[in-house]
mmCIF file of C-alpha atoms in Angstrom:
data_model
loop_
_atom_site.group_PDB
_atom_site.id
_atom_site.type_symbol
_atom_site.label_atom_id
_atom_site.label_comp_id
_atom_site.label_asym_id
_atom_site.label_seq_id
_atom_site.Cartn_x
_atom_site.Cartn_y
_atom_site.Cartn_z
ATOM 1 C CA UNK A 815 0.000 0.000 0.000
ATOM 2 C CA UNK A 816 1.431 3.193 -1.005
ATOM 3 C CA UNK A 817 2.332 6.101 1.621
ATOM 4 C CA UNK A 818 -0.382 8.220 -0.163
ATOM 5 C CA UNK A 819 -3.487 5.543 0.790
ATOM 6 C CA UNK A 820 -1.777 5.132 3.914
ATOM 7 C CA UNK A 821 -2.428 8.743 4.818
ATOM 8 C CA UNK A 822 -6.092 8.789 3.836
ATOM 9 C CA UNK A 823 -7.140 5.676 5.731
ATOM 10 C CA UNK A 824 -5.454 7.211 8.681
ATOM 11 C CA UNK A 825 -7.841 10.013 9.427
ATOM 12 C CA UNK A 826 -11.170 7.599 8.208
ATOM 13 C CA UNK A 827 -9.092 5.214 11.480
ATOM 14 C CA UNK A 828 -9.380 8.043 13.634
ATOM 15 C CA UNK A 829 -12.411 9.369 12.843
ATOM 16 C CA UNK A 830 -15.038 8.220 15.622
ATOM 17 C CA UNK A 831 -19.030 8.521 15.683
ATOM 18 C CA UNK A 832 -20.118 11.220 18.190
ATOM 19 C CA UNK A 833 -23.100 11.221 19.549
ATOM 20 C CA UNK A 834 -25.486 13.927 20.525
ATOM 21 C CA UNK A 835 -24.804 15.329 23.692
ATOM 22 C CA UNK A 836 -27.796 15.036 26.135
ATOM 23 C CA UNK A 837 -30.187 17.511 27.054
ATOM 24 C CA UNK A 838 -29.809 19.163 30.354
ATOM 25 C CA UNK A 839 -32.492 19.003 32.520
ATOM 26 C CA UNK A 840 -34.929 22.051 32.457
ATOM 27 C CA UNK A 841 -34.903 23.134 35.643
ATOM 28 C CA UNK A 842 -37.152 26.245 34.791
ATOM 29 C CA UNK A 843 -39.916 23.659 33.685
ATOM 30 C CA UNK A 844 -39.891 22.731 37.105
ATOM 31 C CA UNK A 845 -40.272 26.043 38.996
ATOM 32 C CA UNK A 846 -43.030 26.741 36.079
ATOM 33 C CA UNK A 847 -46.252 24.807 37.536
ATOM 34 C CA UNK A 848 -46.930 25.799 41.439
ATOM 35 C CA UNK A 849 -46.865 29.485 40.626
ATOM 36 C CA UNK A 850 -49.589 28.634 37.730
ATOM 37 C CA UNK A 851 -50.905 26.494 40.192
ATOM 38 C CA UNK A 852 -51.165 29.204 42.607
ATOM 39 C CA UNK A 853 -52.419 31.954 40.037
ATOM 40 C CA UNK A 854 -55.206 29.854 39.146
ATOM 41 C CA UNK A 855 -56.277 29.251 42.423
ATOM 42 C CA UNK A 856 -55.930 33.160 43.014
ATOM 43 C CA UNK A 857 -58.191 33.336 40.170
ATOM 44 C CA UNK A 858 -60.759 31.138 41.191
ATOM 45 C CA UNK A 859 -61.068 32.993 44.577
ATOM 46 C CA UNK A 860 -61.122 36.449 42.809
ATOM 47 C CA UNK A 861 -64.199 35.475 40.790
ATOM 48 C CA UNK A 862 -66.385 33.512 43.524
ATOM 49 C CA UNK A 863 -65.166 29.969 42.472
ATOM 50 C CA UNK A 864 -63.832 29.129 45.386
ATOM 51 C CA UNK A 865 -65.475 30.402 48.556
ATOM 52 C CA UNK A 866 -62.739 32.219 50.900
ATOM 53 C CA UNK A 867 -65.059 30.273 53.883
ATOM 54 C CA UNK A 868 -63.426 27.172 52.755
ATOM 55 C CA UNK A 869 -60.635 27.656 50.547
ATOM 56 C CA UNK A 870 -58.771 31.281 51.645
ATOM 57 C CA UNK A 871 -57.300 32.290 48.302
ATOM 58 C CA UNK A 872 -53.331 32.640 48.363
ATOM 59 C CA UNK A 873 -53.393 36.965 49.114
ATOM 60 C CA UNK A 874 -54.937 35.885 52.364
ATOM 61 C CA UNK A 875 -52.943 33.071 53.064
ATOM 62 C CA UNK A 876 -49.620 35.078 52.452
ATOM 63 C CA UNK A 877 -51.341 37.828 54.810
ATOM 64 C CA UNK A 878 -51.403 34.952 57.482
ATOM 65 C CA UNK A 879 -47.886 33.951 56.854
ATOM 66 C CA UNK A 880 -46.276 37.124 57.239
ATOM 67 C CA UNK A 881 -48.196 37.989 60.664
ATOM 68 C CA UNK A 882 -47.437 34.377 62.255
ATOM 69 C CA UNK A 883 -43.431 34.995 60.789
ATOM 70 C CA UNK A 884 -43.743 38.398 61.929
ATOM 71 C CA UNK A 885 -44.195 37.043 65.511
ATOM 72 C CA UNK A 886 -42.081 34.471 65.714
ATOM 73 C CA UNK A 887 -44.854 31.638 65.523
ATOM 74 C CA UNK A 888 -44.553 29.929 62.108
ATOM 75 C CA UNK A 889 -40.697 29.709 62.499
ATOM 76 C CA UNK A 890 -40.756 27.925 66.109
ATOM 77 C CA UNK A 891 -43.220 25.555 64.254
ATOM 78 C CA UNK A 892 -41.355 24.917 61.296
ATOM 79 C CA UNK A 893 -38.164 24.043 63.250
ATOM 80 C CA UNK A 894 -40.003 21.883 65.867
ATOM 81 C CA UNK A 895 -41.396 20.130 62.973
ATOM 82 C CA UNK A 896 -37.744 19.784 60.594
ATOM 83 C CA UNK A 897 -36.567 18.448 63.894
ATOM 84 C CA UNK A 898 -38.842 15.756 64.242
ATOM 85 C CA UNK A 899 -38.413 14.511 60.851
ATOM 86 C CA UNK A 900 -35.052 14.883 60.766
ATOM 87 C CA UNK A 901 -34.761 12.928 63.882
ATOM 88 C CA UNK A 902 -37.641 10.077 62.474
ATOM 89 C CA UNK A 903 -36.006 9.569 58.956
ATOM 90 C CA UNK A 904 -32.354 9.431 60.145
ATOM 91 C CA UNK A 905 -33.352 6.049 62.606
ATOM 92 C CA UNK A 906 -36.056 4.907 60.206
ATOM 93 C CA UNK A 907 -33.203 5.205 56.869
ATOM 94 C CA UNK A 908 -30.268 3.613 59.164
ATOM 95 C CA UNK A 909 -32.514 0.836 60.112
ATOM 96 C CA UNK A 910 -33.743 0.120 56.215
ATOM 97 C CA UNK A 911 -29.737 0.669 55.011
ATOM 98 C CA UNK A 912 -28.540 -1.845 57.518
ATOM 99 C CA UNK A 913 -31.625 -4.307 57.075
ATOM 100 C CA UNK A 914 -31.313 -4.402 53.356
ATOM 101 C CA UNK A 915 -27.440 -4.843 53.554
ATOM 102 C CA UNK A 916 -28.047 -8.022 55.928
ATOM 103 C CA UNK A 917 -30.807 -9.412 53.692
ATOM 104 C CA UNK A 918 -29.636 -8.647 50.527
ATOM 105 C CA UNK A 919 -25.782 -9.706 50.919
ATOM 106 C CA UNK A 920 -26.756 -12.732 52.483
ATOM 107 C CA UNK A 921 -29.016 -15.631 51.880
ATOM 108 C CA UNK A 922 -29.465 -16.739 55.595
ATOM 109 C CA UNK A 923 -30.046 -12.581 56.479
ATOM 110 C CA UNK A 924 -32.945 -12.820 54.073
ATOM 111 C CA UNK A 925 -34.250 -15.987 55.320
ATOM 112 C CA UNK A 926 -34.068 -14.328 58.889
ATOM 113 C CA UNK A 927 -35.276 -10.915 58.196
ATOM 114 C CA UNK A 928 -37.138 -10.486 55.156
ATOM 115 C CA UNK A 929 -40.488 -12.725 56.079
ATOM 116 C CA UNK A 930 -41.128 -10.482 59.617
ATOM 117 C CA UNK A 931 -40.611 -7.218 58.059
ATOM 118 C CA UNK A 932 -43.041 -7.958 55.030
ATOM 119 C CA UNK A 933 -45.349 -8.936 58.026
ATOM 120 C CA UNK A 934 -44.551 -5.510 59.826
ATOM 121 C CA UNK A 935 -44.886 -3.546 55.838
ATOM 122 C CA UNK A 936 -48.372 -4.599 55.538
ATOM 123 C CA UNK A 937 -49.503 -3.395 59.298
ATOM 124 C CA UNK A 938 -51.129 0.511 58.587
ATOM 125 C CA UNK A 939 -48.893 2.726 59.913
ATOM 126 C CA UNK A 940 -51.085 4.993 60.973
ATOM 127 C CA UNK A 941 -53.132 2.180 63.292
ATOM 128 C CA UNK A 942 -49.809 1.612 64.899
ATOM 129 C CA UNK A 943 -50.885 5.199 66.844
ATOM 130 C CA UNK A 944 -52.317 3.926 69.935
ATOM 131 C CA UNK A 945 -50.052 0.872 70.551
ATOM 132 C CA UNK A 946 -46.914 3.691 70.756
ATOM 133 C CA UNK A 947 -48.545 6.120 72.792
ATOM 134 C CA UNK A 948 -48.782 2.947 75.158
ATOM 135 C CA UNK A 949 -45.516 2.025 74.328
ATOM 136 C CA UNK A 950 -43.705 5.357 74.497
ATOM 137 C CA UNK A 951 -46.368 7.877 76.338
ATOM 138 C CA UNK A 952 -47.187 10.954 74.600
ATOM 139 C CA UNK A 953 -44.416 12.826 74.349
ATOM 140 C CA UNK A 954 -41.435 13.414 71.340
ATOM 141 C CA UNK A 955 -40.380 9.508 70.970
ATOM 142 C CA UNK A 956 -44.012 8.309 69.881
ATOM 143 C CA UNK A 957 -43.884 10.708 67.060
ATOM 144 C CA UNK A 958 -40.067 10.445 66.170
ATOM 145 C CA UNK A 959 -41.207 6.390 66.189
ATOM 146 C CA UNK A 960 -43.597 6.774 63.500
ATOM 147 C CA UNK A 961 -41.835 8.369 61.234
ATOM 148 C CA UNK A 962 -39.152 5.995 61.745
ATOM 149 C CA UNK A 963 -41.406 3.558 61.042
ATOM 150 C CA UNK A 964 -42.501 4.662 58.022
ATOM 151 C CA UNK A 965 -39.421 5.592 56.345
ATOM 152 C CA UNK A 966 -38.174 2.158 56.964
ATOM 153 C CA UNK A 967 -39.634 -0.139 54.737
ATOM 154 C CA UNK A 968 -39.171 2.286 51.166
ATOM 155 C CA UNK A 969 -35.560 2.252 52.130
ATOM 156 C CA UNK A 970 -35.443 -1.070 52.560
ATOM 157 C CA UNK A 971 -37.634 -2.611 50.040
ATOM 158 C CA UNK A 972 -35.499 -0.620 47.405
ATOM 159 C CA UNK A 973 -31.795 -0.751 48.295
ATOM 160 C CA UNK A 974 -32.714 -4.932 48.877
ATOM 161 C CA UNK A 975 -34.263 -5.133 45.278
ATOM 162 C CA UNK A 976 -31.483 -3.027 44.351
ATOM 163 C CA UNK A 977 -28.383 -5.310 45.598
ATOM 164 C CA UNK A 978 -30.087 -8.344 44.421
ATOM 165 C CA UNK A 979 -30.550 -6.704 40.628
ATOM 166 C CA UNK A 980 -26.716 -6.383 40.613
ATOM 167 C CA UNK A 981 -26.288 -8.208 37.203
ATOM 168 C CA UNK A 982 -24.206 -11.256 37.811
ATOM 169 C CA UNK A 983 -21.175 -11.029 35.137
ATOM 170 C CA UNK A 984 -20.175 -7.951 37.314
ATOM 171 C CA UNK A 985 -19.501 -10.009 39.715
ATOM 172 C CA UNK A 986 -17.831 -12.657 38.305
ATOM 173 C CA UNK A 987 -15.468 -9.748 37.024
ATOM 174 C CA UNK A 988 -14.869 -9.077 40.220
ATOM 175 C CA UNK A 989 -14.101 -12.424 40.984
ATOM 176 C CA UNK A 990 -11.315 -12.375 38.055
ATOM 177 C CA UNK A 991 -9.833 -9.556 39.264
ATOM 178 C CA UNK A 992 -9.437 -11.339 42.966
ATOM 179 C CA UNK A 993 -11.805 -8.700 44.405
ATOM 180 C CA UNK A 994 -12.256 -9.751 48.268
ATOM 181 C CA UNK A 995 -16.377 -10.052 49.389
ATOM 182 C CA UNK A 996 -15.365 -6.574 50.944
ATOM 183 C CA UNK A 997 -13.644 -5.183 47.955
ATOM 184 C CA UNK A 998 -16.782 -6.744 45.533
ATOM 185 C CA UNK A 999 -19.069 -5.056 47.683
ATOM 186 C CA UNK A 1000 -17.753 -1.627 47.884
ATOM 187 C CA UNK A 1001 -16.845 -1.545 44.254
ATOM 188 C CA UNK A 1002 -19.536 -3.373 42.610
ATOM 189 C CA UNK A 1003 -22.578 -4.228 44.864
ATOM 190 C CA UNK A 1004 -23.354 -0.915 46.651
ATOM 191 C CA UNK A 1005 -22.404 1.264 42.893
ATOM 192 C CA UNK A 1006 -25.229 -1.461 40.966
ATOM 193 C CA UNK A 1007 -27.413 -0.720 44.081
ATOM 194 C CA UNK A 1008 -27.394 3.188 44.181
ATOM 195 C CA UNK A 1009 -30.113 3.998 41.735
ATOM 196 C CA UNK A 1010 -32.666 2.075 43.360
ATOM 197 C CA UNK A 1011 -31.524 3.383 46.633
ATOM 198 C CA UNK A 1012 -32.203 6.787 45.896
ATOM 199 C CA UNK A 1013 -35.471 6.069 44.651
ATOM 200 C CA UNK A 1014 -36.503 4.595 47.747
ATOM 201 C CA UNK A 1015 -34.685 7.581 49.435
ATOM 202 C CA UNK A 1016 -37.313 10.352 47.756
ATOM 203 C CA UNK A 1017 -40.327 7.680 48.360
ATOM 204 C CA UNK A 1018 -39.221 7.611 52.315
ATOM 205 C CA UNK A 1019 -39.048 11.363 52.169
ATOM 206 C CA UNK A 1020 -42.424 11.846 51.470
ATOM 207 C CA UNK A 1021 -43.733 9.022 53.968
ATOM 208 C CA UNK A 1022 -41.928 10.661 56.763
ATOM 209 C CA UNK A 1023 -43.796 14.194 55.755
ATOM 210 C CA UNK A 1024 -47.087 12.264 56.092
ATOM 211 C CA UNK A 1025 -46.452 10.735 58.826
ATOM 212 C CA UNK A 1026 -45.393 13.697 60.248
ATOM 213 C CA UNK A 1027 -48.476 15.516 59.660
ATOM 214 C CA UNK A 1028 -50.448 12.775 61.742
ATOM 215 C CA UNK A 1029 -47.829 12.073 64.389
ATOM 216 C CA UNK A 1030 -48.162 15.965 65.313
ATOM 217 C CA UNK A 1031 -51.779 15.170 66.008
ATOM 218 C CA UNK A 1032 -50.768 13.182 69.133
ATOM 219 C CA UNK A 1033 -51.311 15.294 72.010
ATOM 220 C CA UNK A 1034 -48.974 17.734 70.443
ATOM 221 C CA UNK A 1035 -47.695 21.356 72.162
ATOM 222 C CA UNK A 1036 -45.446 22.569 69.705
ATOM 223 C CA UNK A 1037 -44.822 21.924 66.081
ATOM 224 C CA UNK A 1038 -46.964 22.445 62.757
ATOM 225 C CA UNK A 1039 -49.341 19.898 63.732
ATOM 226 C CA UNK A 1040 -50.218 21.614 66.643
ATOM 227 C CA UNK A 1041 -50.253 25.009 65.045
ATOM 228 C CA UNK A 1042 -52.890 23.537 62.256
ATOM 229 C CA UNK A 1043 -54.751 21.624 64.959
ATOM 230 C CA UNK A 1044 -55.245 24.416 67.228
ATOM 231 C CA UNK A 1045 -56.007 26.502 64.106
ATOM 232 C CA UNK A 1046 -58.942 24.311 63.529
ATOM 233 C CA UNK A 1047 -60.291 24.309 66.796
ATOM 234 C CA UNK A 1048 -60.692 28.325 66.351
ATOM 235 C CA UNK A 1049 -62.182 27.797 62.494
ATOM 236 C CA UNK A 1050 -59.313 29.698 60.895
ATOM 237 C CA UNK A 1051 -59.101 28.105 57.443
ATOM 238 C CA UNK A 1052 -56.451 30.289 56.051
ATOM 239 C CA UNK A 1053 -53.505 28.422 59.475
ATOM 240 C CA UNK A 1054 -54.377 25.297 58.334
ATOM 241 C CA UNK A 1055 -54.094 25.795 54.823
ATOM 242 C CA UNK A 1056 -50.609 28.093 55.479
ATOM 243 C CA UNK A 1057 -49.541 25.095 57.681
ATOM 244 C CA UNK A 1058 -50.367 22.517 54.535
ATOM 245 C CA UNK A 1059 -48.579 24.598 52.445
ATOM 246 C CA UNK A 1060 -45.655 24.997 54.582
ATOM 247 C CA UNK A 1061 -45.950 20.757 54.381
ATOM 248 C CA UNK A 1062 -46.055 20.946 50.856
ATOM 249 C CA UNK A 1063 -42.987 23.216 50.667
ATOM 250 C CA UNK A 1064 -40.842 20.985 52.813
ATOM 251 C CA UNK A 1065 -41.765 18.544 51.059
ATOM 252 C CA UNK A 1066 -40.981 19.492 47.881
ATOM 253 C CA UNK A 1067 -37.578 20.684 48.664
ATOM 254 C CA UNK A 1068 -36.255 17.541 50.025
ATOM 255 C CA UNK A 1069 -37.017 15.964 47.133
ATOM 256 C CA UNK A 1070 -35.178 18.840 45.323
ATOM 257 C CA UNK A 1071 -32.149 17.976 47.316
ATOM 258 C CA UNK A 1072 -32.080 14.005 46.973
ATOM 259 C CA UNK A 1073 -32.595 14.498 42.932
ATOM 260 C CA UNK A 1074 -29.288 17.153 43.222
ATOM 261 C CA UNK A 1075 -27.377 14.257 45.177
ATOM 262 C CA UNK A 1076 -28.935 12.089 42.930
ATOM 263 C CA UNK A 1077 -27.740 13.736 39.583
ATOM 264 C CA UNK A 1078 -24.163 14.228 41.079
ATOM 265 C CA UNK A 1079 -23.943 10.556 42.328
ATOM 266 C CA UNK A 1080 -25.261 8.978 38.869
ATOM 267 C CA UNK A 1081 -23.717 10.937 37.175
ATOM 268 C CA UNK A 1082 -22.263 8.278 34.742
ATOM 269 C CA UNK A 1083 -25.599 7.252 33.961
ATOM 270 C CA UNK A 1084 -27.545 8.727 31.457
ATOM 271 C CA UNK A 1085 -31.219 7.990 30.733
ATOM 272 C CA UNK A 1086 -33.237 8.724 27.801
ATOM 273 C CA UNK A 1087 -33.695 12.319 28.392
ATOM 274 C CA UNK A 1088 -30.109 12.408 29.872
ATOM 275 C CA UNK A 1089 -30.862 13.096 33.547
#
């Protein structure tokens, strides 16, 4: 072959298919629907849709916030309440991390543990109410205990699905490259695991907000439970639906934060639409 065709097969060698680069999500899209969400419900108070006796409309609402912030009464509430939680889904996602490791890396673990807490999964959570104020009284630990309780089992359920849909060939890589069980675990196990992890980790943040909103029903002095419960006793509509809101907020931004750590940690993976 002559230097000549030796030169023009080189760059058609080097030349490689690229492919389309990914979209990006569009994180305006997302901050796009609750203001149209509220500007159609301001709407529909403005014109007599919705009756201000049982639905305030947002002006009032935002009125309500900015006297209970004003003196000092939503804040107190809304840290009482972050506490709580906080307190609830740290136990409730240590349990379901450790329970799923035990069960999942280990064929006696799920033998031993997987039957009882598919038994405990299909109890109602919210029943459980009177057997823990018996348990625990009526105080902080009844409250932090359900929401344990309920974050729990999504944790679990999905980081145990999640080690045992590891596909098989990467482990017997790991097995030619004389990865120890520790080694195979860190490196291949807990990696393959992740997604489903996460998933369970946004589905157990929005259990422990519900369960938070009834456990701060119990006999409750402090809190956002207590603010919207005392609230109704009084008939003012426009604290319970601030206090829902305020829910709904915290809510929402958890989930904003787990999809953040979520993008950063998967970052190697890319879906259809590249997030």
């Amino acid at each position: 072959m002559s230097t000549s065709s030796v030169d023009i097969a080189r760059p058609a060698a080097r030349a490689r298919p690229r492919l389309p680069a990914p979209p990006r999500p569009r994180l305006g899209l997302r901050a796009v629907s609750p203001p149209a969400l509220l500007i159609l419900w301001q709407i529909a108070s403005g014109t007599g849709l919705l009756s201000d006796r049982l639905l305030p409309s947002p002006a009032t609402v935002a009125r309500t916030a900015a006297t209970l912030t004003a003196d000092g009464t939503l804040g107190a509430a809304v840290a009482v309440s972050l506490q709580r939680a906080l307190i609830g889904f740290a136990l409730g996602a240590a349990a379901g991390l450790a329970l799923a490791l035990a069960a999942g890396l280990s064929r006696a673990g799920e033998g031993l543990l997987d039957p009882p807490l598919q038994m405990l999964r299909a109890l109602p959570l919210f029943g459980l109410i009177p057997l823990f104020i018996l348990w625990f009284g009526i105080g902080e630990t009844p409250k932090v205990i359900l929401v344990a309780f309920g974050v729990l089992f999504p944790i679990y359920l999905n980081t145990y699905a999640g080690i045992r849909g590891v596909d098989a060939k990467l482990a017997e890589v790991g097995h030619v490259l004389r990865l120890g069980r520790i080694a195979l675990i860190r490196h291949i196990v807990l990696p393959g695991a992740l997604p489903q992890a996460l998933v369970g980790l946004r589905q157990s943040l929005g259990v422990a907000w519900l369960a938070l909103i009834v456990a701060e029903q119990i006999n409750a002095s402090e809190g956002l439970g207590f603010m919207i419960n005392d609230a109704r006793e009084f008939l003012r509509v426009d604290i319970v639906v601030l206090g829902l809101l305020v829910y709904a907020v915290l809510g929402l931004a958890t989930d904003a934060l787990v999809r953040l750590a979520e993008r950063r940690a998967l970052s190697w993976r890319r879906g259809l639409l590249g997030t």
